[in-house]
Amino acid sequence: MSISEASFTVVADLAKRESAMVYDPGKEYLVEARLLPLAREAGCADVDAYVALMRRDPREQARALDALTINETSWFRDNTPYQAFTDVMLPELLQRRALTRTIRIWSAACSSGQEAFSLAMLLDQHLPPGWSAHILATDISPTMVERVRAGRYTQVEMNRGLPASMLVQHFTRVGTEWQVSDGLRAMVEARTLNLAGPFGPMPTFDIVFLRNVLIYFEMETKRDILRRMRDVVAPDGYLLLGATETSLDLDEHWSREPAGRAQLHRPVNALTTLRGA
Ligand SMILES: C[S@@+](CC[C@H](N)C(=O)[O-])C[C@H]1O[C@@H](n2cnc3c(N)ncnc32)[C@H](O)[C@@H]1O
């Protein structure tokens, strides 16, 4: 069974229009693998028949878009951003936020929540008493957002980067899965959000993790998202991109500062202010 060129074009156009994700020719195998289970569930003979059904049914379009998202993630992914969080960003914020004693973080494109809960574990470890932390975790995929809310992980997922000490401290075994503690869950609010559309009302964030999602977008979309991120990152805050992503040649209003092996993006005006301070 293989998807026709016409069906692939329909799906790629839908993904680009609704989520800005780019599925170039060559990704037919991926689209087919993701849509095949939906085709079977809907009783369609093949993926082409499912795509025909999907074109007429907005609910199937939403399900297809959800299924097409690539949700690869892990605990403390790449390690270096989390090292920079503990060594550089958090100590600086503890000084600069001494009056409000509140830290706000956005895990934008959070997938199943490992990024948000990795940060929550570090905050639990390093935040002094009397401080509070709020982590907003958003993703375009309603399935992923539900997973963050549930805070349940399989053994295979647990094996990907979670130190044993953190497992013991923050997780309880429930059947074959692991449940995140209520304390960490209370720090994390999960909701759906399409980064390609308006963000809507947002607080100002001290740190935004926008990691491993710009890679799926075209240049103009990356530029637009980076521009709108400037409105929600505090003037002395931080933006972190994935290891293979950069703001270089996309938005000159971000500066890039090394912190260990991580690269911290900071609003350019803030740097001038901080240096003058
Ligand atoms: C590869 S995962 C990255 C997860 C996590 N940030 C990390 O680095 O491990 C990419 C996530 O981006 C989400 N995504 C794709 N397009 C999006 C969009 N337009 N708006 C918001 N999230 C999107 C996908 O659903 C997926 O969960």
PDB file of C-alpha atoms and ligand atoms in Angstrom, residues 18-21 66 69-74 77 82 107-112 115 138-141 144 193-197 209-213 215-217 225, ligand 1:
ATOM      1  CA  GLU A  18      -2.880  24.655   9.484  1.00  0.00           C
ATOM      2  CA  SER A  19       0.357  24.090  11.382  1.00  0.00           C
ATOM      3  CA  ALA A  20       3.121  25.538   9.139  1.00  0.00           C
ATOM      4  CA  MET A  21       4.834  22.124   9.186  1.00  0.00           C
ATOM      5  CA  ASP A  66      -2.439  15.574  15.297  1.00  0.00           C
ATOM      6  CA  THR A  69       3.173  15.824  14.401  1.00  0.00           C
ATOM      7  CA  ILE A  70       6.662  14.529  15.149  1.00  0.00           C
ATOM      8  CA  ASN A  71       6.895  14.269  18.934  1.00  0.00           C
ATOM      9  CA  GLU A  72      10.453  13.049  19.432  1.00  0.00           C
ATOM     10  CA  THR A  73      11.662  14.170  22.879  1.00  0.00           C
ATOM     11  CA  SER A  74      13.513  12.992  25.989  1.00  0.00           C
ATOM     12  CA  ARG A  77      17.420  16.521  26.061  1.00  0.00           C
ATOM     13  CA  TYR A  82      19.656  22.288  31.470  1.00  0.00           C
ATOM     14  CA  SER A 107       8.002  25.177  27.077  1.00  0.00           C
ATOM     15  CA  ALA A 108       6.701  25.994  23.585  1.00  0.00           C
ATOM     16  CA  ALA A 109       6.191  22.825  21.480  1.00  0.00           C
ATOM     17  CA  CYS A 110       6.454  20.665  24.587  1.00  0.00           C
ATOM     18  CA  SER A 111       5.555  17.294  23.025  1.00  0.00           C
ATOM     19  CA  SER A 112       4.691  14.811  25.821  1.00  0.00           C
ATOM     20  CA  GLU A 115      11.061  19.221  28.660  1.00  0.00           C
ATOM     21  CA  THR A 138       2.073  24.163  24.931  1.00  0.00           C
ATOM     22  CA  ASP A 139       1.871  22.065  21.796  1.00  0.00           C
ATOM     23  CA  ILE A 140      -0.282  22.051  18.661  1.00  0.00           C
ATOM     24  CA  SER A 141      -1.142  18.403  19.279  1.00  0.00           C
ATOM     25  CA  MET A 144       0.455  15.612  23.483  1.00  0.00           C
ATOM     26  CA  LEU A 193      -1.238  26.437  21.017  1.00  0.00           C
ATOM     27  CA  ASN A 194      -0.273  26.745  17.373  1.00  0.00           C
ATOM     28  CA  LEU A 195       3.007  28.672  17.220  1.00  0.00           C
ATOM     29  CA  ALA A 196       2.268  29.658  13.627  1.00  0.00           C
ATOM     30  CA  GLY A 197      -0.816  31.633  14.748  1.00  0.00           C
ATOM     31  CA  PHE A 209      12.357  26.820  25.570  1.00  0.00           C
ATOM     32  CA  LEU A 210      11.515  26.770  21.846  1.00  0.00           C
ATOM     33  CA  ARG A 211      13.491  23.685  21.045  1.00  0.00           C
ATOM     34  CA  ASN A 212      13.432  21.342  18.060  1.00  0.00           C
ATOM     35  CA  VAL A 213      10.345  22.782  16.409  1.00  0.00           C
ATOM     36  CA  ILE A 215      13.269  22.905  12.043  1.00  0.00           C
ATOM     37  CA  TYR A 216       9.835  21.910  10.713  1.00  0.00           C
ATOM     38  CA  PHE A 217       9.013  25.394   9.414  1.00  0.00           C
ATOM     39  CA  ILE A 225       7.806  33.231  15.405  1.00  0.00           C
TER      40      ILE A 225
HETATM   41  C1  LIG B   1      10.360  17.226  18.030  1.00  0.00           C
HETATM   42  S1  LIG B   1       9.159  17.772  19.199  1.00  0.00           S
HETATM   43  C2  LIG B   1      10.148  18.777  20.288  1.00  0.00           C
HETATM   44  C3  LIG B   1       9.774  18.576  21.734  1.00  0.00           C
HETATM   45  C4  LIG B   1      10.653  19.307  22.740  1.00  0.00           C
HETATM   46  N1  LIG B   1      10.614  20.743  22.548  1.00  0.00           N
HETATM   47  C5  LIG B   1      12.078  18.807  22.681  1.00  0.00           C
HETATM   48  O1  LIG B   1      12.963  19.539  22.220  1.00  0.00           O
HETATM   49  O2  LIG B   1      12.333  17.671  23.073  1.00  0.00           O
HETATM   50  C6  LIG B   1       8.309  18.988  18.210  1.00  0.00           C
HETATM   51  C7  LIG B   1       6.916  19.348  18.738  1.00  0.00           C
HETATM   52  O3  LIG B   1       6.468  20.499  18.028  1.00  0.00           O
HETATM   53  C8  LIG B   1       5.070  20.397  17.892  1.00  0.00           C
HETATM   54  N2  LIG B   1       4.637  21.308  16.813  1.00  0.00           N
HETATM   55  C9  LIG B   1       4.757  21.144  15.478  1.00  0.00           C
HETATM   56  N3  LIG B   1       4.223  22.184  14.835  1.00  0.00           N
HETATM   57  C10 LIG B   1       3.763  23.041  15.786  1.00  0.00           C
HETATM   58  C11 LIG B   1       3.102  24.290  15.740  1.00  0.00           C
HETATM   59  N4  LIG B   1       2.796  24.877  14.582  1.00  0.00           N
HETATM   60  N5  LIG B   1       2.770  24.884  16.914  1.00  0.00           N
HETATM   61  C12 LIG B   1       3.069  24.274  18.097  1.00  0.00           C
HETATM   62  N6  LIG B   1       3.679  23.087  18.202  1.00  0.00           N
HETATM   63  C13 LIG B   1       4.024  22.480  17.051  1.00  0.00           C
HETATM   64  C14 LIG B   1       4.830  18.931  17.613  1.00  0.00           C
HETATM   65  O4  LIG B   1       3.506  18.553  17.927  1.00  0.00           O
HETATM   66  C15 LIG B   1       5.881  18.257  18.516  1.00  0.00           C
HETATM   67  O5  LIG B   1       5.336  17.833  19.733  1.00  0.00           O
END
